[in-house]
Amino acid sequence: MQGGKITVALVGNPNCGKTTLLNRITRSKESVGNYPRVTVALKRKEFTHQGQVIELIDLPGIYALTSQTPEEREARDFIHSGQVDIIINVLDACNLERSLFLTSQLIEMGHPLLFVLNMADEARSKKLQIDTQGLSSMLGGSVFETVGTTGEGLKELLDGVVMLHAQKTRREPIFLTYDDHLEQSVRRVQRLVTELHPKALDHHQSRWLAIKLLEGDDRILLQEGEHAHLLEMVHRERYDLARSHGEECDLLFAMARYGFTHGVVEEVVQGPSEGEMVRDWTGRLDQVFLHRFFGIPLLLVLLWIMFQSTFSLGKIPMGWIDASVSWVSEWVSGQLPEGMVHDLVVDGIIAGVGGTVVFLPNIVILFFFMAMFSETGYLARAAFLVDRSMHTFGLHGKALIPLVMGFGCNVPAVMATRTIEDYRSRMITILISPFMLCSARLPVFILFAGAFFSEKAGTMVLLMYVLSIVVAMGAAVILNRLFLRSDDDAFVMELPPYRLPTLRAIMIHMGDRVIGFLQKVAGVILVGSIIIWFLQEFPHHQTLSQDYDREISQLALMPQTLQNEEIITALKMKKAQEELEQSYLGQIARTIAPVFVPLHFTWKDTVAILTGFVAKEVVVASYAVLYSQGDRAAENSESLRKALSHSMTPIVAFTFMLFALLYAPCLGTIATIGREAGGWIWAGYSVAFSMTLAYGLSFLVVQIGGLLL
Amino acid sequence: MEYSLIDLEPGESGLIKGIVGSSQSKKRLMAMGIIQGKEITVETVAPMGDPRIYSVLGYRLSMRNVEAQNIRIVRN
Ligand SMILES: Nc1nc2c(ncn2[C@@H]2O[C@H](COP(=O)(O)OP(=O)(O)OP(=O)(O)O)[C@@H](O)[C@H]2O)c(=O)[nH]1
Ligand SMILES: [Mg+2]
């Protein structure tokens, strides 16, 4: 394929810096994080180096090619798919011995390979010296030292890719040699493989196939399923080997591989011993953050600081945005002549979009903290700390990461469940992720908490977070009963060293959320606001119960008294109210509203709930549009809060918050659940489950609350 | 004398002798460096005693005690 595109795949252990390298090389902004298994689906990016078009593919991290989880299989199948021209095997320079286990499997495949020693900066500071020349000759491919976070060594690496492709002459592939017994078995199986695939396979490929068969690789066994006597032979060889060595055959191969990696490390690495490697500042920090008694309180304090800052710090820029929105609204209002267009722009668009965009600062701050947690390596520790508690709810400690991500957006949260190996455990996590209070729902709660519980607004919002967790855990328990217990007890997780977050990584985290939010504001919120405005403005020919206009004009002719003014205002509001009720929106909502009567929601709340199905931010935009109608001043959030606060009692307001927290996930999440869980039935199940729970709990709260207060 | 990994106290270490259990979990552990002859040390214990963090091959990994029970070791 001279002159064509080169397809290059990044293959390596989780958390060795593959995505960081991809981001650097192709100037992309894919998510990174200092915990294993951030990337769960493959990402392709194209770029040009020395005039050569290169497609770089970032794969989920894997420890071996004989893997089990969905994202590991995706990586493995892609490597075997034949689409890859060159594999870049990314190695964590500080973790060479383990990283080379995967390498030993890659080498045998005989694919053109390059090796990257990433995290070279950390290796230097640990005084590890790696002989790259020696490594290169032992692995049979060029070795490059890189630092993903600064971009050091990337130019050389890319030059190496282009060169390797241009030469096209492969170096003589390296063979791992096994001890006598294994070697003889491999040869015997290889001979039969060659007979069965005459002329199709070279020596290297048939050897690889034989090794894979003996290692019990389920994919290859399936592929060779038609050759019954080959499988029979493999089975017999495996059995004989296991009997004569007293160990399972897979283990014998794994041991041979570690023999190889150990040999390589002995040869090329100089520096601290294994024991000294973990006596570092990560160890000292762990003594604090993972302290037996203070570890969990510290986690709670950190979370509290995160939420508190989100609201208290967020208030200041919120005020500025609010003021600007009012200013724009007034200015536009002055520019446009009275009429439909004026109302559409001011009451529809500016009210809806402005009412939502004020929450941007909260989202920025929340994500700053989330980025810090995940980039420092604390998030992985948090999963470790809560694993035991999660286990009592039938959840996996690893579920913490998707659930915490759910605070941002439920869509990536559902995707992140891919790292959970056990099927049932994963399904349960998928079904409860939508209960996590995502940043789209945050504006609803900030609005309501401010309107009804002004003194304790911060606490109320925190309470909603607590409720979201409590309900999620409760739901997990229920689902566990329904589904039978999940029986997977594995929690093998690599704990990365603490790292100083880079500005770039933090910006990627925050930028993602901010851009996503603004895109929604410019898209679904804008459209939603316009539609809601139209639905409530039309039809225009309504029959009102009184001739308000005449009464008002008559009153206006009379001498101006205070009492008179009040009557006029009251009449105007009554008129607006009646118009709204007769509008299309009012008609639709009132058809459905009876369903929500037991919860004491009005038809306006019904409108907000309906629109929230699309995306939860639209709930706020709906209120903003609904309440800007009768009351001219309701374009900024201050007056929206006031208008809202007269519309329901605090207990109903709380019920509404609860309902908004729990009812059906937004369309995006529903679609993701359908895709990830592998069936639309799951999406339907999720909607039904969350609606039932939302309605049931809200009903209980409003009824019991009504009795108590 | 052979022990299982959970018999080790924090700070103690041992040499891995082997793994018992399903072949799937064995494969998973082997790929992460839990392999015969390697030294393993208990580093940190979670608040309720489970899971624990171990160091092996110069890096840290956490495991629940039910898994650790399947890993046979000899004390150093
Ligand atoms: N000090 C240092 N940190 C790095 C380097 N490369 C990456 N990192 C950090 O290591 C962490 C993991 O990087 P990722 O790029 O997410 O790793 P990955 O290989 O894509 O991981 P998975 O997607 O989980 O398989 C991040 O916190 C990076 O900022 C490096 O060369 N030096
Ligand atoms: Mg990644």
Short mmCIF file of N, CA, C and O in Angstrom, two decimals, chain A residues 15-17 20 33-34 91-96 117-130 145-150 152 269-272 276-277 280-282 375-377 381 494-502, chain B residues 58-60:
data_model
loop_
_atom_site.label_atom_id
_atom_site.label_comp_id
_atom_site.label_asym_id
_atom_site.label_seq_id
_atom_site.Cartn_x
_atom_site.Cartn_y
_atom_site.Cartn_z
N ASN A 15 -4.13 2.26 31.28
CA ASN A 15 -3.48 3.37 31.99
C ASN A 15 -2.00 3.58 31.66
O ASN A 15 -1.28 4.20 32.43
N CYS A 16 -1.53 3.07 30.52
CA CYS A 16 -0.12 3.29 30.22
C CYS A 16 0.07 4.56 29.39
O CYS A 16 1.20 4.92 29.07
N GLY A 17 -1.02 5.24 29.06
CA GLY A 17 -0.90 6.54 28.40
C GLY A 17 -1.19 6.53 26.91
O GLY A 17 -0.80 7.44 26.19
N THR A 20 -3.39 9.53 25.89
CA THR A 20 -2.61 10.75 26.00
C THR A 20 -1.72 10.90 24.76
O THR A 20 -1.60 12.00 24.20
N GLY A 33 -7.61 9.68 31.93
CA GLY A 33 -7.83 9.70 33.36
C GLY A 33 -6.81 8.79 34.00
O GLY A 33 -6.37 7.82 33.38
N ASN A 34 -6.42 9.13 35.23
CA ASN A 34 -5.40 8.32 35.88
C ASN A 34 -6.03 7.16 36.63
O ASN A 34 -5.95 7.07 37.85
N LEU A 91 4.33 0.71 26.35
CA LEU A 91 4.74 0.09 27.60
C LEU A 91 4.92 1.17 28.66
O LEU A 91 5.41 2.25 28.37
N ASP A 92 4.50 0.86 29.87
CA ASP A 92 4.74 1.77 30.98
C ASP A 92 6.17 1.50 31.46
O ASP A 92 6.46 0.43 31.98
N ALA A 93 7.04 2.50 31.27
CA ALA A 93 8.45 2.27 31.56
C ALA A 93 8.69 1.88 33.02
O ALA A 93 9.67 1.20 33.33
N CYS A 94 7.79 2.30 33.91
CA CYS A 94 7.97 1.98 35.33
C CYS A 94 7.40 0.62 35.68
O CYS A 94 7.42 0.21 36.83
N ASN A 95 6.79 -0.02 34.72
CA ASN A 95 6.06 -1.23 34.99
C ASN A 95 6.36 -2.26 33.93
O ASN A 95 5.48 -2.92 33.39
N LEU A 96 7.66 -2.36 33.62
CA LEU A 96 8.04 -3.06 32.39
C LEU A 96 7.73 -4.55 32.43
O LEU A 96 7.23 -5.11 31.47
N LEU A 117 8.33 3.22 25.16
CA LEU A 117 8.47 3.26 26.61
C LEU A 117 7.91 4.59 27.07
O LEU A 117 8.61 5.60 27.07
N ASN A 118 6.62 4.57 27.43
CA ASN A 118 6.00 5.82 27.85
C ASN A 118 6.28 6.07 29.33
O ASN A 118 6.80 5.19 30.01
N MET A 119 5.93 7.24 29.80
CA MET A 119 6.19 7.62 31.20
C MET A 119 7.69 7.66 31.45
O MET A 119 8.15 7.37 32.56
N ALA A 120 8.45 8.03 30.43
CA ALA A 120 9.90 8.09 30.60
C ALA A 120 10.29 9.09 31.69
O ALA A 120 11.30 8.90 32.37
N ASP A 121 9.48 10.12 31.87
CA ASP A 121 9.78 11.11 32.93
C ASP A 121 9.72 10.45 34.31
O ASP A 121 10.60 10.68 35.15
N GLU A 122 8.72 9.62 34.52
CA GLU A 122 8.60 8.98 35.83
C GLU A 122 9.73 7.97 36.04
O GLU A 122 10.26 7.83 37.14
N ALA A 123 10.09 7.28 34.97
CA ALA A 123 11.20 6.33 35.06
C ALA A 123 12.48 7.07 35.46
O ALA A 123 13.24 6.59 36.31
N ARG A 124 12.69 8.23 34.85
CA ARG A 124 13.89 9.01 35.19
C ARG A 124 13.88 9.42 36.65
O ARG A 124 14.86 9.30 37.36
N SER A 125 12.73 9.89 37.11
CA SER A 125 12.72 10.36 38.49
C SER A 125 12.82 9.20 39.47
O SER A 125 13.19 9.40 40.62
N LYS A 126 12.50 8.00 39.02
CA LYS A 126 12.70 6.83 39.87
C LYS A 126 14.09 6.24 39.70
O LYS A 126 14.37 5.17 40.23
N LYS A 127 14.90 6.88 38.89
CA LYS A 127 16.27 6.44 38.62
C LYS A 127 16.32 5.05 37.98
O LYS A 127 17.20 4.25 38.26
N LEU A 128 15.32 4.78 37.14
CA LEU A 128 15.34 3.54 36.39
C LEU A 128 16.11 3.78 35.10
O LEU A 128 15.84 4.75 34.39
N GLN A 129 17.08 2.91 34.82
CA GLN A 129 17.79 3.05 33.56
C GLN A 129 17.46 1.89 32.66
O GLN A 129 17.64 0.74 33.03
N ILE A 130 16.95 2.22 31.48
CA ILE A 130 16.55 1.16 30.56
C ILE A 130 17.42 1.23 29.31
O ILE A 130 17.53 2.29 28.69
N GLU A 145 11.55 6.15 23.52
CA GLU A 145 11.15 6.65 24.83
C GLU A 145 10.28 7.88 24.64
O GLU A 145 10.63 8.77 23.88
N THR A 146 9.14 7.92 25.31
CA THR A 146 8.25 9.07 25.15
C THR A 146 7.71 9.54 26.49
O THR A 146 7.74 8.81 27.48
N VAL A 147 7.23 10.79 26.48
CA VAL A 147 6.47 11.32 27.61
C VAL A 147 5.18 11.87 27.01
O VAL A 147 5.18 12.90 26.33
N GLY A 148 4.10 11.14 27.22
CA GLY A 148 2.83 11.51 26.59
C GLY A 148 2.35 12.90 26.98
O GLY A 148 1.77 13.62 26.17
N THR A 149 2.62 13.26 28.23
CA THR A 149 2.07 14.51 28.72
C THR A 149 2.80 15.74 28.17
O THR A 149 2.24 16.81 28.14
N THR A 150 4.07 15.56 27.75
CA THR A 150 4.78 16.72 27.20
C THR A 150 5.01 16.59 25.70
O THR A 150 5.35 17.56 25.04
N GLU A 152 7.33 14.65 24.43
CA GLU A 152 8.72 14.28 24.21
C GLU A 152 8.81 12.94 23.47
O GLU A 152 8.12 11.99 23.81
N VAL A 269 17.15 -3.52 32.41
CA VAL A 269 16.76 -2.49 33.38
C VAL A 269 17.71 -2.48 34.56
O VAL A 269 18.06 -3.51 35.10
N GLN A 270 18.12 -1.28 34.92
CA GLN A 270 18.90 -1.11 36.14
C GLN A 270 18.23 -0.06 36.99
O GLN A 270 17.77 0.95 36.49
N GLY A 271 18.22 -0.30 38.30
CA GLY A 271 17.60 0.70 39.16
C GLY A 271 17.05 0.05 40.40
O GLY A 271 17.48 -1.04 40.77
N PRO A 272 16.10 0.72 41.04
CA PRO A 272 15.57 0.21 42.30
C PRO A 272 14.90 -1.15 42.15
O PRO A 272 14.42 -1.50 41.08
N GLU A 276 11.53 -1.46 46.40
CA GLU A 276 11.80 -0.03 46.48
C GLU A 276 10.87 0.79 45.58
O GLU A 276 10.56 1.93 45.87
N MET A 277 10.42 0.15 44.47
CA MET A 277 9.54 0.86 43.54
C MET A 277 8.26 1.35 44.21
O MET A 277 7.71 2.37 43.85
N ASP A 280 7.38 4.82 47.52
CA ASP A 280 7.49 6.15 46.91
C ASP A 280 6.47 7.07 47.55
O ASP A 280 5.84 6.71 48.54
N TRP A 281 6.28 8.24 47.00
CA TRP A 281 5.33 9.14 47.65
C TRP A 281 3.88 8.70 47.47
O TRP A 281 3.02 9.08 48.24
N THR A 282 3.64 7.84 46.48
CA THR A 282 2.29 7.27 46.37
C THR A 282 1.99 6.46 47.63
O THR A 282 0.91 6.57 48.21
N GLU A 375 -7.74 12.66 37.59
CA GLU A 375 -6.36 12.83 37.12
C GLU A 375 -5.31 12.55 38.18
O GLU A 375 -4.21 12.12 37.87
N THR A 376 -5.63 12.82 39.43
CA THR A 376 -4.64 12.56 40.47
C THR A 376 -4.51 11.07 40.78
O THR A 376 -3.48 10.64 41.28
N GLY A 377 -5.55 10.31 40.47
CA GLY A 377 -5.52 8.90 40.83
C GLY A 377 -6.38 8.63 42.06
O GLY A 377 -6.48 7.50 42.52
N ARG A 381 -8.75 5.18 44.09
CA ARG A 381 -8.71 4.91 45.54
C ARG A 381 -10.11 4.93 46.13
O ARG A 381 -10.44 4.14 47.02
N GLU A 494 -5.83 -2.44 39.10
CA GLU A 494 -4.53 -1.81 39.26
C GLU A 494 -4.73 -0.44 39.88
O GLU A 494 -5.62 0.30 39.49
N LEU A 495 -3.91 -0.10 40.88
CA LEU A 495 -3.98 1.24 41.44
C LEU A 495 -2.82 2.05 40.89
O LEU A 495 -1.67 1.75 41.16
N PRO A 496 -3.14 3.07 40.11
CA PRO A 496 -2.06 3.85 39.50
C PRO A 496 -1.35 4.68 40.55
O PRO A 496 -1.90 4.93 41.62
N PRO A 497 -0.13 5.12 40.26
CA PRO A 497 0.50 6.06 41.19
C PRO A 497 -0.23 7.40 41.15
O PRO A 497 -0.91 7.71 40.18
N TYR A 498 -0.12 8.16 42.24
CA TYR A 498 -0.67 9.51 42.19
C TYR A 498 0.11 10.31 41.17
O TYR A 498 1.33 10.15 41.07
N ARG A 499 -0.58 11.13 40.41
CA ARG A 499 0.11 11.96 39.43
C ARG A 499 -0.38 13.38 39.56
O ARG A 499 -1.53 13.62 39.94
N LEU A 500 0.50 14.32 39.23
CA LEU A 500 0.07 15.71 39.20
C LEU A 500 -0.76 15.90 37.94
O LEU A 500 -0.32 15.56 36.85
N PRO A 501 -1.98 16.43 38.09
CA PRO A 501 -2.81 16.60 36.91
C PRO A 501 -2.18 17.62 35.96
O PRO A 501 -1.60 18.60 36.42
N THR A 502 -2.26 17.34 34.68
CA THR A 502 -1.78 18.34 33.73
C THR A 502 -2.94 19.25 33.35
O THR A 502 -4.10 18.83 33.33
N GLY B 58 6.46 -4.74 41.40
CA GLY B 58 6.73 -3.30 41.49
C GLY B 58 5.54 -2.41 41.22
O GLY B 58 5.69 -1.21 41.03
N TYR B 59 4.33 -2.95 41.18
CA TYR B 59 3.15 -2.09 41.07
C TYR B 59 2.09 -2.55 42.05
O TYR B 59 2.23 -3.57 42.70
N ARG B 60 1.02 -1.74 42.16
CA ARG B 60 -0.01 -2.03 43.16
C ARG B 60 -1.26 -2.56 42.51
O ARG B 60 -1.69 -2.05 41.48
#
